[in-house]
Short mmCIF file of C-alpha atoms in Angstrom, two decimals:
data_model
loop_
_atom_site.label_atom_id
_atom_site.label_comp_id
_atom_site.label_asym_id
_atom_site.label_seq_id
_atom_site.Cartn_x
_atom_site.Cartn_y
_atom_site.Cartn_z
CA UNK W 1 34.99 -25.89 17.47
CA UNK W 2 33.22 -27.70 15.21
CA UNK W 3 30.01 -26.56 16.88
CA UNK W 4 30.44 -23.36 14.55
CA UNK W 5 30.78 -24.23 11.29
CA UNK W 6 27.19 -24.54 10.55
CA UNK W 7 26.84 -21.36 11.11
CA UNK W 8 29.12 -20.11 8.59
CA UNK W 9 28.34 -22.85 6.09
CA UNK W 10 25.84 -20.54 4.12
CA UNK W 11 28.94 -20.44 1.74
CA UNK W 12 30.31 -17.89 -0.42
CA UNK W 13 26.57 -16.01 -0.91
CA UNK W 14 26.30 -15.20 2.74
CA UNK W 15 29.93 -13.53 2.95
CA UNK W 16 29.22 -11.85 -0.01
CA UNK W 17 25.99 -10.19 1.71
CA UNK W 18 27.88 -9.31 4.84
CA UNK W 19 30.58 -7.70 2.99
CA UNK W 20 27.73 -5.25 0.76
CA UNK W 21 26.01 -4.45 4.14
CA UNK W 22 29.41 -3.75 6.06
CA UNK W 23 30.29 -1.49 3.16
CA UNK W 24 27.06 0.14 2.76
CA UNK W 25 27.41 0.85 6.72
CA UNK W 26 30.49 2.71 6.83
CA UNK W 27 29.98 4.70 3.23
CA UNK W 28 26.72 5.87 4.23
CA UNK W 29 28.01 6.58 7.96
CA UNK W 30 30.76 8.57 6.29
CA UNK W 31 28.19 10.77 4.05
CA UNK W 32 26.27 11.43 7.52
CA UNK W 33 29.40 12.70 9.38
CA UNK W 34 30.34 14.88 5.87
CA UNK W 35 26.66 16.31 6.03
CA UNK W 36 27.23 16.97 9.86
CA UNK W 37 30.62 18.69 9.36
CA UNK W 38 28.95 21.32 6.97
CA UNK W 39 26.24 22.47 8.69
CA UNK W 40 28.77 24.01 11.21
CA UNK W 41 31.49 24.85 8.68
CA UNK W 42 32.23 28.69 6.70
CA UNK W 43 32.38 29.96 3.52
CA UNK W 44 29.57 28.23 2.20
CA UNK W 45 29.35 31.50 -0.37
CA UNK W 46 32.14 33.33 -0.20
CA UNK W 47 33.08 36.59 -2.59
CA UNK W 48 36.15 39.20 -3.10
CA UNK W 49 36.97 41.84 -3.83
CA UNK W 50 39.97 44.05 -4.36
CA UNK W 51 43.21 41.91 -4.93
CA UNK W 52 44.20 43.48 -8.39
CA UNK W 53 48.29 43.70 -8.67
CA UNK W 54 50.62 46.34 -10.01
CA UNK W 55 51.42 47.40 -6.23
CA UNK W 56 54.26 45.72 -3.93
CA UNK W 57 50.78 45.75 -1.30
CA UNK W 58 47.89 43.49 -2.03
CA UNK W 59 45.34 44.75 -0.62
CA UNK W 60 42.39 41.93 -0.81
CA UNK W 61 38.83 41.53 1.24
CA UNK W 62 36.67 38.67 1.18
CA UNK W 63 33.04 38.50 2.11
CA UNK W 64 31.66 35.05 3.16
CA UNK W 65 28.86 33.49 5.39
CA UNK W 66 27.61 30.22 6.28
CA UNK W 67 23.99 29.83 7.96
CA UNK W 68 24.77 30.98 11.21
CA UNK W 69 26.83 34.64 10.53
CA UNK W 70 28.27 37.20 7.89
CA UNK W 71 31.54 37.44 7.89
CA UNK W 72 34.61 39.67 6.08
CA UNK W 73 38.49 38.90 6.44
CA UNK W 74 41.30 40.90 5.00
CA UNK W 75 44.71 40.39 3.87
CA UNK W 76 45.60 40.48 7.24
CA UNK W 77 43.54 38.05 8.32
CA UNK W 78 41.50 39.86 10.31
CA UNK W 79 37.61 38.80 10.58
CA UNK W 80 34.45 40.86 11.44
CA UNK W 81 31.58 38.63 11.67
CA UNK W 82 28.35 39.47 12.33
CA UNK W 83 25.83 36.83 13.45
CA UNK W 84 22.11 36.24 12.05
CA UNK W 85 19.31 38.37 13.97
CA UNK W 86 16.69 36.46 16.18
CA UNK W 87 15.44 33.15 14.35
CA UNK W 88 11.79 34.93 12.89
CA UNK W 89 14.08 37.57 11.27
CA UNK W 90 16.58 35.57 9.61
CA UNK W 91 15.99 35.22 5.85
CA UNK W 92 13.19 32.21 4.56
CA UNK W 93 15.72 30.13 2.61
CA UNK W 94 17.78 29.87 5.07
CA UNK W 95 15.25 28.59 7.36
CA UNK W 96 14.78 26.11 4.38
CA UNK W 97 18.25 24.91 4.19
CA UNK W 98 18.61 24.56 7.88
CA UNK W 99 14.76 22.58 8.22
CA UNK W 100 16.14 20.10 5.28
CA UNK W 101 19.61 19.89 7.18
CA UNK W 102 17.98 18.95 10.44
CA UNK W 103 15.63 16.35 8.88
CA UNK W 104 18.17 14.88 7.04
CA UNK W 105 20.32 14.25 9.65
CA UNK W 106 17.55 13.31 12.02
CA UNK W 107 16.72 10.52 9.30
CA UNK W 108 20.38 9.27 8.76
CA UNK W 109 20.57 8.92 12.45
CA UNK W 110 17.48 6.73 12.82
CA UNK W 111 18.74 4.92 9.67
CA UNK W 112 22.09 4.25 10.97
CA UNK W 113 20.94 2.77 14.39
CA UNK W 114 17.87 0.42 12.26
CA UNK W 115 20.44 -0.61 9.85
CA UNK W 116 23.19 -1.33 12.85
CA UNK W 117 20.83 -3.54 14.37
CA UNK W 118 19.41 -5.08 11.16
CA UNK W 119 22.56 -6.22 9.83
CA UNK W 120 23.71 -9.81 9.39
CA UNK W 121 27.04 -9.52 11.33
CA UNK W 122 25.60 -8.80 14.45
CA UNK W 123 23.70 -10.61 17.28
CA UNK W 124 21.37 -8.20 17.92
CA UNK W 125 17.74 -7.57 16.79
CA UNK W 126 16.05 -11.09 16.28
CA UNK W 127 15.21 -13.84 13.69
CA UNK W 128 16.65 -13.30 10.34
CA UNK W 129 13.58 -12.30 8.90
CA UNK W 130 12.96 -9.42 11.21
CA UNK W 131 16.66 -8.00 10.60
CA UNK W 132 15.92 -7.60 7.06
CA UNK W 133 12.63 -6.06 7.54
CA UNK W 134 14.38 -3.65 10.13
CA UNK W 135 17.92 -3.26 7.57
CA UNK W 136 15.29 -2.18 5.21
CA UNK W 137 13.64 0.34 7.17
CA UNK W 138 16.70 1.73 8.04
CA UNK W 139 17.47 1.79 3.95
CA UNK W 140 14.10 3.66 3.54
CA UNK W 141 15.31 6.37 6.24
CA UNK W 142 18.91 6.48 4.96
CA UNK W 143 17.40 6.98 0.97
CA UNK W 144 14.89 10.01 2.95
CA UNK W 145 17.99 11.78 4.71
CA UNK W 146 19.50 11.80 1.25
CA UNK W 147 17.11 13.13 -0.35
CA UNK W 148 16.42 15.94 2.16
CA UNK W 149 20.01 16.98 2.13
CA UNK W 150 20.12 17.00 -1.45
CA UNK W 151 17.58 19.32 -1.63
CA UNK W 152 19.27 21.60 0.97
CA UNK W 153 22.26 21.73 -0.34
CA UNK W 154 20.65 22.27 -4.29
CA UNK W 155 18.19 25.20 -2.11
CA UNK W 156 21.34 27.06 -1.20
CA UNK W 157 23.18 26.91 -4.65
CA UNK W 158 19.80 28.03 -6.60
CA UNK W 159 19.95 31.04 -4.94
CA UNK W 160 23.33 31.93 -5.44
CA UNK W 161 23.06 31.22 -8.91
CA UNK W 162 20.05 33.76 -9.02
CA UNK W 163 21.97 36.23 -7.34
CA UNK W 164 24.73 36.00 -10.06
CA UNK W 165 22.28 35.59 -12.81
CA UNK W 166 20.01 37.97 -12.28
CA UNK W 167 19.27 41.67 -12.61
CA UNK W 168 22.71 43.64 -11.43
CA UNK W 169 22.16 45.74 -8.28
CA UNK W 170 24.47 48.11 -7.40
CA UNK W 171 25.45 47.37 -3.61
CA UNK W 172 25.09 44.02 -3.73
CA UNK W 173 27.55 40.68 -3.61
CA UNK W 174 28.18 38.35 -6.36
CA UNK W 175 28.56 35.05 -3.93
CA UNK W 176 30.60 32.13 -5.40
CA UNK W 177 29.57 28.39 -4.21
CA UNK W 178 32.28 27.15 -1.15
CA UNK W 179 33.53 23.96 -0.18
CA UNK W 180 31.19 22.99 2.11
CA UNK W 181 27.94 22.70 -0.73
CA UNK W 182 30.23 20.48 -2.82
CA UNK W 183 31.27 18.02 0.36
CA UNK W 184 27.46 18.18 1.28
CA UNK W 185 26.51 16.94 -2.24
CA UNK W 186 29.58 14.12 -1.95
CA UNK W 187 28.26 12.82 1.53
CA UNK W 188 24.14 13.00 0.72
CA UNK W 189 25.48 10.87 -2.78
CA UNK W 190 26.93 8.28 0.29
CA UNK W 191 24.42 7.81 2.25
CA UNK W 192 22.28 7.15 -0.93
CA UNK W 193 24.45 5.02 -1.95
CA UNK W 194 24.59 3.39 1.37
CA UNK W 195 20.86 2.88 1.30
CA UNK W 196 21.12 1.41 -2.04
CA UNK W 197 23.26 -1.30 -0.75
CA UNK W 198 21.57 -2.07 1.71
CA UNK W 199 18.48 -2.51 0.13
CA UNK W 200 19.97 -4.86 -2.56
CA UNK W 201 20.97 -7.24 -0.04
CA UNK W 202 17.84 -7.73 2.14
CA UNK W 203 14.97 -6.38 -0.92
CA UNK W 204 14.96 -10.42 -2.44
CA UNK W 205 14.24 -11.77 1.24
CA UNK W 206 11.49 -9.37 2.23
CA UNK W 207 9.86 -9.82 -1.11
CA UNK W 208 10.24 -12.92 -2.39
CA UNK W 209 9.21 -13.96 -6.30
CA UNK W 210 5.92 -15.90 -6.40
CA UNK W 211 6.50 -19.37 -7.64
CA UNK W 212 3.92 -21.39 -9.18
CA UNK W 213 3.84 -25.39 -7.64
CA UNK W 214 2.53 -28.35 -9.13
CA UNK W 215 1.68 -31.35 -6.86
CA UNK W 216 1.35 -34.83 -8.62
CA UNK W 217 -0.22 -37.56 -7.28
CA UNK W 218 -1.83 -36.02 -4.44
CA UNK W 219 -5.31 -35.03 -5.84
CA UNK W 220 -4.81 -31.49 -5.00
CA UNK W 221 -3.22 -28.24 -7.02
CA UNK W 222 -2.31 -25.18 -4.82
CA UNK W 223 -0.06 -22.26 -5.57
CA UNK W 224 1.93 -20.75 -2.94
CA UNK W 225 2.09 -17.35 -1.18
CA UNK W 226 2.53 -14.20 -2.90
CA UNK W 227 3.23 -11.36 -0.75
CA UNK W 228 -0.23 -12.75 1.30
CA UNK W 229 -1.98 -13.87 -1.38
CA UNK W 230 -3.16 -17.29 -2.50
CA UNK W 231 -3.13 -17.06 -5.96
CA UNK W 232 -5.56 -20.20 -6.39
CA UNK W 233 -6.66 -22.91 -4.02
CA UNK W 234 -8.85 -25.81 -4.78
CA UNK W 235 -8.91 -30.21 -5.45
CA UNK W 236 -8.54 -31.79 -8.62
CA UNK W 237 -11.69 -34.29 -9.38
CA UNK W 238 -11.37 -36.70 -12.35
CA UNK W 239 -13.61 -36.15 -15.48
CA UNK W 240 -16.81 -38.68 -15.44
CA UNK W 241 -16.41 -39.26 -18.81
CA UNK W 242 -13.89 -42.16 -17.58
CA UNK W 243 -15.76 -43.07 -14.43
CA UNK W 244 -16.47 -46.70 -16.13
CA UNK W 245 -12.81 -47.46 -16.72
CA UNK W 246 -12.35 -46.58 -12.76
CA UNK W 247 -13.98 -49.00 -11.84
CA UNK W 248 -15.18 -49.38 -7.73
CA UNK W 249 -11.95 -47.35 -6.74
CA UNK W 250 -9.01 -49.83 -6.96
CA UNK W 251 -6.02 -49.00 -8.17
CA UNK W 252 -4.41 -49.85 -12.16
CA UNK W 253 -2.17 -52.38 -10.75
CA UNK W 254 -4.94 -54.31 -9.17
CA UNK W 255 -7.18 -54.11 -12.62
CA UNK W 256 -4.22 -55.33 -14.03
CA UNK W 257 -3.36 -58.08 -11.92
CA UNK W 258 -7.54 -59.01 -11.79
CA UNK W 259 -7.46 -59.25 -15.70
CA UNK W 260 -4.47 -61.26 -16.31
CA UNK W 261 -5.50 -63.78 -13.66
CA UNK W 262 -9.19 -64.03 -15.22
CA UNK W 263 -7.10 -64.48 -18.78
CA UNK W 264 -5.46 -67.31 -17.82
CA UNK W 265 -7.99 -68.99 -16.25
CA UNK W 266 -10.61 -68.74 -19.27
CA UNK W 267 -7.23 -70.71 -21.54
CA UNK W 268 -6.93 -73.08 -18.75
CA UNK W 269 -9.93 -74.47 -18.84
CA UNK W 270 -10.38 -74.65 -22.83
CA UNK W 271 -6.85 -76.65 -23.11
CA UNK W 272 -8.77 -78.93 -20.44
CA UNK W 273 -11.24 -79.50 -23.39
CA UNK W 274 -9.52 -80.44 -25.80
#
């Protein structure tokens, strides 16, 4: 029982660090599982028409798609989908958004496993030093899967804004944004915030301040590692201009000692004169 405590002695500091990775863990799993959810979700644009009142019968369509299909539902909810032609035919930005998608998801997964394995709480993954180098690399991959979805998500909602925007063409859809871009953008801000976390916890261990050291009385003045650097390295030599007060090499307290004894040996010997 009492075997343990050491362990958990690191007081107040060390808690404090396995709470911020725990949280960063589950906040930026929970952005990876949103980011996940949309990339098979609908209405990621969606558009109506018809719906105007003044009639007992509403008579309302809507147009929406996703990246997979094109799809239309009446009032009757009744859907006619039509699904994206062979992959070379489909249109570039959605290639885009499904590349930045893939790569952000493939990044988040790495992260998640690094950061699983670098993390303080568990057993797994070796010294203390290597989990932080590994929670950080997971950080580093969680911060790029971010990033990437981001950019997706900001790809997609660019060009329905320049649909909108632009020049009016008869025939063709004025998309509004769905609810999948918006719970996109809310997960890819978790996992950056995950990585964040993460990073504040381990960033002081990996890369530690350089410290300037002093050493007294030992005839030598060294500075310590800096991120693999000695900073200055060398032995401190006393000045010759006081070599004759150092006599052959002994030490002030022996001087000392030498000169009172010779003192009181010159008055001994004159009070034996008189």
């Amino acid at each position: 029982m009492f075997a343990l405590l050491p362990k958990y002695s690191g007081g107040t500091s060390d808690m404090r660090k396995r709470l911020v990775q725990i949280f960063g863990f589950l906040i930026s799993t929970i952005g990876w599982v949103l980011v996940l959810c949309t990339l098979a979700m609908d209405y990621w644009r969606i558009t109506q028409l018809g719906g105007q009142g003044g009639s007992f019968v509403i008579k309302v369509l809507w147009y929406w798609s996703n990246l997979w299909k094109d799809c239309s539902t009446d009032s009757t909810s009744v859907s006619n989908c039509k699904d994206f032609p062979t992959f070379w035919s489909v249109t570039p930005f959605i290639h885009g958004v499904r590349g930045l998608l893939m790569c952000g998801l493939i990044f988040g997964f790495v992260g998640a496993v690094l950061c699983f394995v670098g993390m303080e709480c568990t057993y797994i993954g070796g010294t203390n030093k290597t989990k932080d180098k590994l929670l950080l690399a997971g950080a580093v991959f969680h911060f790029a899967g971010g990033v990437s979805d981001i950019t997706a998500y900001s790809l997609y909602t660019s060009r329905i804004i320049r649909t909108n925007f632009g020049t009016v063409v008869p025939g063709v859809l004025q998309y509004d944004v769905g609810v999948p871009i918006f719970l996109g953008l809310v997960g890819s801000f978790f996992i950056i915030l995950g990585a964040v976390l993460y990073a504040v916890t381990v960033f002081k261990v990996v890369c530690p301040e350089s410290k300037v050291v002093y050493a007294s009385h030992g005839g030598t003045y060294m500075a310590p590692r800096s991120r693999r650097r000695t900073l200055y390295t060398g032995s401190y030599k006393p000045s010759r201009r006081y070599g004759s007060y150092m006599g052959s090499g002994r030490s002030s307290s022996s001087r000392i000692s030498s000169l009172s004894q010779t003192t009181q040996m010159k008055i001994s010997e004159r009070d034996a004169f008189v």
